[in-house]
PDB file of C-alpha atoms and ligand atoms in Angstrom:
ATOM      1  CA  UNK A   1      86.671  86.456 122.855  1.00 87.00           C
ATOM      2  CA  UNK A   2      85.337  89.950 123.564  1.00 93.00           C
ATOM      3  CA  UNK A   3      87.252  92.787 121.944  1.00 96.00           C
ATOM      4  CA  UNK A   4      87.617  96.239 123.500  1.00 96.00           C
ATOM      5  CA  UNK A   5      85.663  99.070 121.848  1.00 97.00           C
ATOM      6  CA  UNK A   6      88.905 100.336 120.285  1.00 98.00           C
ATOM      7  CA  UNK A   7      89.766  96.945 118.749  1.00 98.00           C
ATOM      8  CA  UNK A   8      86.140  96.447 117.637  1.00 98.00           C
ATOM      9  CA  UNK A   9      86.272  99.656 115.627  1.00 98.00           C
ATOM     10  CA  UNK A  10      89.658  98.703 114.151  1.00 98.00           C
ATOM     11  CA  UNK A  11      88.432  95.319 112.904  1.00 98.00           C
ATOM     12  CA  UNK A  12      85.291  96.968 111.475  1.00 98.00           C
ATOM     13  CA  UNK A  13      87.509  98.864 109.007  1.00 98.00           C
ATOM     14  CA  UNK A  14      89.367  95.742 107.835  1.00 98.00           C
ATOM     15  CA  UNK A  15      88.057  94.583 104.435  1.00 98.00           C
ATOM     16  CA  UNK A  16      87.868  90.875 103.514  1.00 98.00           C
ATOM     17  CA  UNK A  17      91.363  89.803 102.492  1.00 98.00           C
ATOM     18  CA  UNK A  18      93.656  86.858 101.829  1.00 98.00           C
ATOM     19  CA  UNK A  19      96.498  87.729 104.199  1.00 98.00           C
ATOM     20  CA  UNK A  20      96.301  90.250 107.029  1.00 98.00           C
ATOM     21  CA  UNK A  21      99.510  91.471 108.690  1.00 98.00           C
ATOM     22  CA  UNK A  22      99.216  92.815 112.231  1.00 98.00           C
ATOM     23  CA  UNK A  23     102.295  94.920 113.014  1.00 98.00           C
ATOM     24  CA  UNK A  24     102.969  95.277 116.742  1.00 98.00           C
ATOM     25  CA  UNK A  25     100.478  92.515 117.413  1.00 98.00           C
ATOM     26  CA  UNK A  26     101.091  92.112 121.175  1.00 97.00           C
ATOM     27  CA  UNK A  27      98.086  89.972 122.265  1.00 97.00           C
ATOM     28  CA  UNK A  28      97.186  88.909 118.700  1.00 98.00           C
ATOM     29  CA  UNK A  29      93.464  89.655 119.182  1.00 98.00           C
ATOM     30  CA  UNK A  30      93.019  91.437 115.837  1.00 98.00           C
ATOM     31  CA  UNK A  31      94.190  88.353 113.915  1.00 98.00           C
ATOM     32  CA  UNK A  32      92.307  85.925 116.161  1.00 98.00           C
ATOM     33  CA  UNK A  33      89.081  87.857 115.491  1.00 98.00           C
ATOM     34  CA  UNK A  34      89.642  88.306 111.744  1.00 98.00           C
ATOM     35  CA  UNK A  35      90.523  84.645 111.132  1.00 98.00           C
ATOM     36  CA  UNK A  36      87.709  83.338 113.346  1.00 98.00           C
ATOM     37  CA  UNK A  37      85.169  85.554 111.538  1.00 98.00           C
ATOM     38  CA  UNK A  38      86.530  84.694 108.075  1.00 98.00           C
ATOM     39  CA  UNK A  39      87.575  88.295 107.359  1.00 98.00           C
ATOM     40  CA  UNK A  40      90.996  86.987 106.309  1.00 98.00           C
ATOM     41  CA  UNK A  41      92.199  83.510 105.350  1.00 98.00           C
ATOM     42  CA  UNK A  42      95.594  83.751 106.986  1.00 98.00           C
ATOM     43  CA  UNK A  43      97.764  86.214 108.830  1.00 98.00           C
ATOM     44  CA  UNK A  44     101.200  87.403 109.840  1.00 98.00           C
ATOM     45  CA  UNK A  45     101.695  88.622 113.406  1.00 98.00           C
ATOM     46  CA  UNK A  46     104.814  90.701 114.018  1.00 98.00           C
ATOM     47  CA  UNK A  47     106.278  92.512 116.978  1.00 98.00           C
ATOM     48  CA  UNK A  48     109.588  94.179 117.666  1.00 98.00           C
ATOM     49  CA  UNK A  49     109.864  92.302 120.987  1.00 98.00           C
ATOM     50  CA  UNK A  50     109.873  88.593 121.789  1.00 98.00           C
ATOM     51  CA  UNK A  51     107.652  88.939 124.909  1.00 98.00           C
ATOM     52  CA  UNK A  52     104.576  90.181 122.995  1.00 98.00           C
ATOM     53  CA  UNK A  53     105.096  87.557 120.261  1.00 98.00           C
ATOM     54  CA  UNK A  54     105.121  84.831 122.941  1.00 98.00           C
ATOM     55  CA  UNK A  55     101.823  86.215 124.288  1.00 98.00           C
ATOM     56  CA  UNK A  56     100.373  86.276 120.750  1.00 98.00           C
ATOM     57  CA  UNK A  57     101.468  82.645 120.152  1.00 98.00           C
ATOM     58  CA  UNK A  58      99.813  81.576 123.428  1.00 98.00           C
ATOM     59  CA  UNK A  59      96.545  83.311 122.467  1.00 98.00           C
ATOM     60  CA  UNK A  60      96.630  82.089 118.846  1.00 98.00           C
ATOM     61  CA  UNK A  61      96.957  78.534 120.207  1.00 98.00           C
ATOM     62  CA  UNK A  62      94.191  79.055 122.766  1.00 98.00           C
ATOM     63  CA  UNK A  63      91.774  80.193 120.040  1.00 98.00           C
ATOM     64  CA  UNK A  64      92.975  77.450 117.637  1.00 98.00           C
ATOM     65  CA  UNK A  65      94.109  79.701 114.796  1.00 98.00           C
ATOM     66  CA  UNK A  66      97.875  79.229 115.195  1.00 98.00           C
ATOM     67  CA  UNK A  67      98.040  77.068 112.027  1.00 98.00           C
ATOM     68  CA  UNK A  68      96.852  80.072 109.993  1.00 98.00           C
ATOM     69  CA  UNK A  69      99.246  82.660 111.408  1.00 98.00           C
ATOM     70  CA  UNK A  70     102.951  83.145 110.844  1.00 98.00           C
ATOM     71  CA  UNK A  71     104.586  84.896 113.815  1.00 98.00           C
ATOM     72  CA  UNK A  72     107.704  87.005 113.291  1.00 98.00           C
ATOM     73  CA  UNK A  73     109.924  89.221 115.436  1.00 98.00           C
ATOM     74  CA  UNK A  74     111.194  92.402 113.796  1.00 98.00           C
ATOM     75  CA  UNK A  75     110.936  96.141 113.343  1.00 98.00           C
ATOM     76  CA  UNK A  76     107.865  97.639 111.664  1.00 98.00           C
ATOM     77  CA  UNK A  77     107.034  96.383 108.189  1.00 98.00           C
ATOM     78  CA  UNK A  78     110.496  94.887 107.623  1.00 98.00           C
ATOM     79  CA  UNK A  79     109.577  91.296 108.670  1.00 98.00           C
ATOM     80  CA  UNK A  80     107.145  91.232 105.699  1.00 98.00           C
ATOM     81  CA  UNK A  81     108.058  90.404 102.115  1.00 98.00           C
ATOM     82  CA  UNK A  82     106.710  92.626  99.357  1.00 98.00           C
ATOM     83  CA  UNK A  83     103.190  91.587  98.330  1.00 97.00           C
ATOM     84  CA  UNK A  84     102.802  89.065 101.161  1.00 98.00           C
ATOM     85  CA  UNK A  85      99.970  90.879 102.944  1.00 98.00           C
ATOM     86  CA  UNK A  86      97.102  92.530 101.106  1.00 98.00           C
ATOM     87  CA  UNK A  87      95.947  94.353 104.238  1.00 98.00           C
ATOM     88  CA  UNK A  88      98.209  95.697 107.000  1.00 98.00           C
ATOM     89  CA  UNK A  89      97.126  96.868 110.460  1.00 98.00           C
ATOM     90  CA  UNK A  90      99.404  99.084 112.575  1.00 99.00           C
ATOM     91  CA  UNK A  91      97.567  99.893 115.797  1.00 98.00           C
ATOM     92  CA  UNK A  92      98.243 100.961 119.351  1.00 98.00           C
ATOM     93  CA  UNK A  93     101.396 103.035 118.725  1.00 98.00           C
ATOM     94  CA  UNK A  94     102.076 106.764 118.557  1.00 98.00           C
ATOM     95  CA  UNK A  95     101.306 108.638 115.330  1.00 98.00           C
ATOM     96  CA  UNK A  96     104.980 109.491 114.861  1.00 98.00           C
ATOM     97  CA  UNK A  97     106.093 105.876 115.276  1.00 98.00           C
ATOM     98  CA  UNK A  98     103.479 104.670 112.769  1.00 98.00           C
ATOM     99  CA  UNK A  99     104.682 107.330 110.286  1.00 98.00           C
ATOM    100  CA  UNK A 100     108.301 106.146 110.765  1.00 98.00           C
ATOM    101  CA  UNK A 101     107.296 102.520 110.263  1.00 98.00           C
ATOM    102  CA  UNK A 102     105.587 103.474 106.981  1.00 98.00           C
ATOM    103  CA  UNK A 103     108.597 105.533 105.878  1.00 98.00           C
ATOM    104  CA  UNK A 104     111.115 102.751 106.572  1.00 98.00           C
ATOM    105  CA  UNK A 105     108.911 100.055 105.033  1.00 98.00           C
ATOM    106  CA  UNK A 106     107.539 102.068 102.140  1.00 98.00           C
ATOM    107  CA  UNK A 107     108.435  99.364  99.571  1.00 98.00           C
ATOM    108  CA  UNK A 108     106.275  96.907 101.546  1.00 98.00           C
ATOM    109  CA  UNK A 109     103.439  99.378 102.245  1.00 98.00           C
ATOM    110  CA  UNK A 110     103.346 100.018  98.478  1.00 97.00           C
ATOM    111  CA  UNK A 111     102.309  96.426  97.826  1.00 98.00           C
ATOM    112  CA  UNK A 112      99.337  96.347 100.257  1.00 98.00           C
ATOM    113  CA  UNK A 113      95.815  97.195  99.080  1.00 98.00           C
ATOM    114  CA  UNK A 114      94.811  98.789 102.378  1.00 98.00           C
ATOM    115  CA  UNK A 115      96.520  99.888 105.567  1.00 98.00           C
ATOM    116  CA  UNK A 116      94.509 100.380 108.757  1.00 98.00           C
ATOM    117  CA  UNK A 117      96.293 102.726 111.150  1.00 99.00           C
ATOM    118  CA  UNK A 118      95.334 103.516 114.731  1.00 98.00           C
ATOM    119  CA  UNK A 119      97.528 106.090 116.466  1.00 98.00           C
ATOM    120  CA  UNK A 120      97.309 106.296 120.265  1.00 98.00           C
ATOM    121  CA  UNK A 121      98.542 109.914 120.223  1.00 97.00           C
ATOM    122  CA  UNK A 122      99.173 112.633 117.640  1.00 98.00           C
ATOM    123  CA  UNK A 123      96.777 111.571 114.881  1.00 98.00           C
ATOM    124  CA  UNK A 124      97.516 114.972 113.284  1.00 98.00           C
ATOM    125  CA  UNK A 125     101.203 114.083 112.742  1.00 98.00           C
ATOM    126  CA  UNK A 126     100.218 110.821 111.103  1.00 98.00           C
ATOM    127  CA  UNK A 127      97.591 112.426 108.815  1.00 98.00           C
ATOM    128  CA  UNK A 128     100.094 115.077 107.741  1.00 98.00           C
ATOM    129  CA  UNK A 129     102.687 112.402 106.973  1.00 98.00           C
ATOM    130  CA  UNK A 130     100.140 110.396 104.977  1.00 98.00           C
ATOM    131  CA  UNK A 131      98.896 113.329 102.926  1.00 98.00           C
ATOM    132  CA  UNK A 132     102.466 114.506 102.193  1.00 97.00           C
ATOM    133  CA  UNK A 133     103.728 111.044 101.278  1.00 97.00           C
ATOM    134  CA  UNK A 134     101.293 109.700  98.710  1.00 97.00           C
ATOM    135  CA  UNK A 135      99.003 107.785 100.996  1.00 98.00           C
ATOM    136  CA  UNK A 136      95.335 108.527 100.416  1.00 98.00           C
ATOM    137  CA  UNK A 137      92.927 108.437 103.357  1.00 98.00           C
ATOM    138  CA  UNK A 138      89.792 106.616 102.185  1.00 98.00           C
ATOM    139  CA  UNK A 139      87.915 106.124 105.458  1.00 98.00           C
ATOM    140  CA  UNK A 140      88.171 107.081 109.107  1.00 98.00           C
ATOM    141  CA  UNK A 141      86.511 106.290 112.395  1.00 98.00           C
ATOM    142  CA  UNK A 142      86.808 107.638 115.919  1.00 98.00           C
ATOM    143  CA  UNK A 143      85.914 105.750 119.067  1.00 98.00           C
ATOM    144  CA  UNK A 144      85.809 106.619 122.738  1.00 96.00           C
ATOM    145  CA  UNK A 145      87.073 103.807 124.927  1.00 93.00           C
ATOM    146  CA  UNK A 146      87.793 104.140 128.639  1.00 93.00           C
ATOM    147  CA  UNK A 147      87.188 107.888 128.333  1.00 94.00           C
ATOM    148  CA  UNK A 148      89.855 108.359 125.637  1.00 97.00           C
ATOM    149  CA  UNK A 149      89.399 109.133 121.943  1.00 98.00           C
ATOM    150  CA  UNK A 150      91.076 106.908 119.351  1.00 98.00           C
ATOM    151  CA  UNK A 151      91.292 107.694 115.640  1.00 98.00           C
ATOM    152  CA  UNK A 152      91.330 104.902 113.069  1.00 98.00           C
ATOM    153  CA  UNK A 153      92.540 105.735 109.571  1.00 98.00           C
ATOM    154  CA  UNK A 154      92.160 103.528 106.484  1.00 98.00           C
ATOM    155  CA  UNK A 155      94.544 104.332 103.636  1.00 98.00           C
ATOM    156  CA  UNK A 156      95.520 103.211 100.159  1.00 98.00           C
ATOM    157  CA  UNK A 157      98.564 104.118  98.100  1.00 97.00           C
ATOM    158  CA  UNK A 158      97.527 107.203  96.147  1.00 96.00           C
ATOM    159  CA  UNK A 159      97.728 110.956  95.913  1.00 94.00           C
ATOM    160  CA  UNK A 160      95.854 113.342  98.179  1.00 93.00           C
ATOM    161  CA  UNK A 161      95.799 117.167  98.092  1.00 94.00           C
ATOM    162  CA  UNK A 162      97.342 118.897 101.128  1.00 96.00           C
ATOM    163  CA  UNK A 163      94.647 120.059 103.556  1.00 96.00           C
ATOM    164  CA  UNK A 164      93.922 123.785 103.484  1.00 94.00           C
ATOM    165  CA  UNK A 165      93.609 124.063 107.256  1.00 97.00           C
ATOM    166  CA  UNK A 166      95.789 122.690 110.046  1.00 97.00           C
ATOM    167  CA  UNK A 167      92.740 121.687 112.093  1.00 98.00           C
ATOM    168  CA  UNK A 168      91.735 119.126 109.459  1.00 98.00           C
ATOM    169  CA  UNK A 169      94.844 117.079 110.292  1.00 98.00           C
ATOM    170  CA  UNK A 170      93.654 116.993 113.904  1.00 98.00           C
ATOM    171  CA  UNK A 171      89.977 116.255 113.353  1.00 98.00           C
ATOM    172  CA  UNK A 172      90.104 114.185 110.178  1.00 98.00           C
ATOM    173  CA  UNK A 173      88.529 115.423 106.945  1.00 97.00           C
ATOM    174  CA  UNK A 174      86.442 112.294 106.427  1.00 97.00           C
ATOM    175  CA  UNK A 175      85.164 112.297 110.026  1.00 98.00           C
ATOM    176  CA  UNK A 176      83.942 115.843 109.414  1.00 97.00           C
ATOM    177  CA  UNK A 177      82.487 115.093 105.988  1.00 96.00           C
ATOM    178  CA  UNK A 178      80.463 112.229 107.409  1.00 96.00           C
ATOM    179  CA  UNK A 179      79.609 114.267 110.514  1.00 96.00           C
ATOM    180  CA  UNK A 180      80.652 111.348 112.656  1.00 97.00           C
ATOM    181  CA  UNK A 181      78.452 111.235 115.803  1.00 96.00           C
ATOM    182  CA  UNK A 182      81.516 111.640 118.067  1.00 98.00           C
ATOM    183  CA  UNK A 183      83.258 114.392 116.145  1.00 97.00           C
ATOM    184  CA  UNK A 184      81.556 117.333 117.909  1.00 97.00           C
ATOM    185  CA  UNK A 185      82.427 115.899 121.315  1.00 98.00           C
ATOM    186  CA  UNK A 186      86.023 115.472 120.131  1.00 98.00           C
ATOM    187  CA  UNK A 187      86.201 119.067 118.872  1.00 98.00           C
ATOM    188  CA  UNK A 188      84.794 120.359 122.201  1.00 98.00           C
ATOM    189  CA  UNK A 189      87.353 118.258 124.065  1.00 98.00           C
ATOM    190  CA  UNK A 190      90.225 119.661 121.971  1.00 98.00           C
ATOM    191  CA  UNK A 191      88.955 123.264 122.414  1.00 98.00           C
ATOM    192  CA  UNK A 192      88.865 122.810 126.189  1.00 98.00           C
ATOM    193  CA  UNK A 193      92.383 121.328 126.156  1.00 98.00           C
ATOM    194  CA  UNK A 194      93.796 124.142 124.001  1.00 98.00           C
ATOM    195  CA  UNK A 195      92.182 126.823 126.192  1.00 98.00           C
ATOM    196  CA  UNK A 196      93.749 125.204 129.239  1.00 98.00           C
ATOM    197  CA  UNK A 197      97.242 125.012 127.635  1.00 98.00           C
ATOM    198  CA  UNK A 198      97.036 128.633 126.461  1.00 98.00           C
ATOM    199  CA  UNK A 199      96.631 129.817 130.064  1.00 97.00           C
ATOM    200  CA  UNK A 200     100.204 128.762 130.815  1.00 97.00           C
ATOM    201  CA  UNK A 201     101.914 129.870 127.583  1.00 97.00           C
ATOM    202  CA  UNK A 202     103.514 133.364 127.516  1.00 97.00           C
ATOM    203  CA  UNK A 203     101.282 135.639 125.451  1.00 96.00           C
ATOM    204  CA  UNK A 204     104.177 137.174 123.502  1.00 97.00           C
ATOM    205  CA  UNK A 205     105.560 133.786 122.331  1.00 97.00           C
ATOM    206  CA  UNK A 206     105.330 132.200 118.889  1.00 97.00           C
ATOM    207  CA  UNK A 207     103.846 129.108 120.565  1.00 97.00           C
ATOM    208  CA  UNK A 208     100.971 131.201 121.921  1.00 98.00           C
ATOM    209  CA  UNK A 209     100.199 132.577 118.460  1.00 98.00           C
ATOM    210  CA  UNK A 210     100.298 129.112 116.871  1.00 97.00           C
ATOM    211  CA  UNK A 211      98.023 127.608 119.519  1.00 98.00           C
ATOM    212  CA  UNK A 212      95.627 130.564 119.420  1.00 98.00           C
ATOM    213  CA  UNK A 213      95.412 130.208 115.627  1.00 98.00           C
ATOM    214  CA  UNK A 214      94.695 126.498 115.951  1.00 98.00           C
ATOM    215  CA  UNK A 215      92.082 127.151 118.660  1.00 98.00           C
ATOM    216  CA  UNK A 216      90.368 129.587 116.331  1.00 98.00           C
ATOM    217  CA  UNK A 217      90.266 126.951 113.572  1.00 98.00           C
ATOM    218  CA  UNK A 218      88.764 124.441 116.020  1.00 98.00           C
ATOM    219  CA  UNK A 219      86.072 127.011 116.922  1.00 98.00           C
ATOM    220  CA  UNK A 220      85.279 127.519 113.220  1.00 98.00           C
ATOM    221  CA  UNK A 221      84.855 123.747 112.888  1.00 98.00           C
ATOM    222  CA  UNK A 222      82.514 123.727 115.888  1.00 97.00           C
ATOM    223  CA  UNK A 223      80.420 126.496 114.304  1.00 97.00           C
ATOM    224  CA  UNK A 224      80.316 124.572 111.016  1.00 96.00           C
ATOM    225  CA  UNK A 225      79.142 121.455 112.869  1.00 95.00           C
ATOM    226  CA  UNK A 226      76.351 123.413 114.549  1.00 93.00           C
ATOM    227  CA  UNK A 227      74.919 124.617 111.225  1.00 88.00           C
TER     228      UNK A 227
HETATM  229  C1  SAM B   1     100.283  98.982 122.910  1.00 51.39           C
HETATM  230  S1  SAM B   1     100.747  97.586 121.999  1.00 51.39           S
HETATM  231  C2  SAM B   1      99.441  97.526 120.802  1.00 51.39           C
HETATM  232  C3  SAM B   1      98.988  96.121 120.531  1.00 51.39           C
HETATM  233  C4  SAM B   1      97.903  95.997 119.480  1.00 51.39           C
HETATM  234  N1  SAM B   1      98.393  96.330 118.164  1.00 51.39           N
HETATM  235  C5  SAM B   1      96.720  96.859 119.840  1.00 51.39           C
HETATM  236  O1  SAM B   1      96.442  97.807 119.108  1.00 51.39           O
HETATM  237  O2  SAM B   1      96.080  96.589 120.853  1.00 51.39           O
HETATM  238  C6  SAM B   1     102.096  98.125 121.005  1.00 51.39           C
HETATM  239  C7  SAM B   1     102.931  96.976 120.482  1.00 51.39           C
HETATM  240  O3  SAM B   1     103.722  97.466 119.424  1.00 51.39           O
HETATM  241  C8  SAM B   1     104.999  96.878 119.520  1.00 51.39           C
HETATM  242  N2  SAM B   1     105.939  97.751 118.793  1.00 51.39           N
HETATM  243  C9  SAM B   1     106.451  98.939 119.175  1.00 51.39           C
HETATM  244  N3  SAM B   1     107.266  99.433 118.228  1.00 51.39           N
HETATM  245  C10 SAM B   1     107.267  98.525 117.207  1.00 51.39           C
HETATM  246  C11 SAM B   1     107.928  98.455 115.949  1.00 51.39           C
HETATM  247  N4  SAM B   1     108.746  99.417 115.540  1.00 51.39           N
HETATM  248  N5  SAM B   1     107.697  97.376 115.174  1.00 51.39           N
HETATM  249  C12 SAM B   1     106.867  96.376 115.576  1.00 51.39           C
HETATM  250  N6  SAM B   1     106.226  96.397 116.757  1.00 51.39           N
HETATM  251  C13 SAM B   1     106.416  97.449 117.556  1.00 51.39           C
HETATM  252  C14 SAM B   1     105.244  96.792 121.014  1.00 51.39           C
HETATM  253  O4  SAM B   1     106.240  95.846 121.325  1.00 51.39           O
HETATM  254  C15 SAM B   1     103.863  96.413 121.530  1.00 51.39           C
HETATM  255  O5  SAM B   1     103.698  95.014 121.617  1.00 51.39           O
END
């Protein structure tokens, strides 16, 4: 089975574990890969809808790992029992939805060693939620797949200081610290996008000021990266 670039980078951040839970599993590829490669011994595949779970079951059977995976229908982390999964993946959903899933299932998230989160949009909302809610970001990756950027965030339960600058929630502090090879391209892409949006925002509005401030922070980051 060949994984997409996005899924490849997600599985690269998953540490060896006993039980991996894949929340919003859809096709089930993350678990199929991790069990086949011995990254985890067993897994739990969940989805809020029956259709995706049926697809996952079909694929888990096809790749002969169905006996190692429990499949469950339900919302977010709620189909899991506390302490059942030592690593939890929540990938392919919006940053806001992932934050809500963590909020509603906090008692379950608390019992996992690591959570691997991959927002499709608004990574900044998710990072802000994490930092303000006692999740500590311990590693990050960014990947470009099909001409789109995807952030992948690995967290543990633990305290993290609020970021001094708004832009850090957008770019990712760890991606900057490690000068990730894609981070400059991402910053350039965001600068271009912000400049474009600003053209259509009234100059005397609060929104204009906020966006202009953020654009300035992005430009400072670009300068820092060029040093
Ligand atoms: C775009 S797919 C992502 C599949 C896979 N995780 C990936 O990254 O490729 C999103 C999946 O999340 C499921 N989903 C959406 N909201 C959910 C929730 N609150 N709890 C569990 N699953 C959810 C959807 O039904 C869908 O199958």
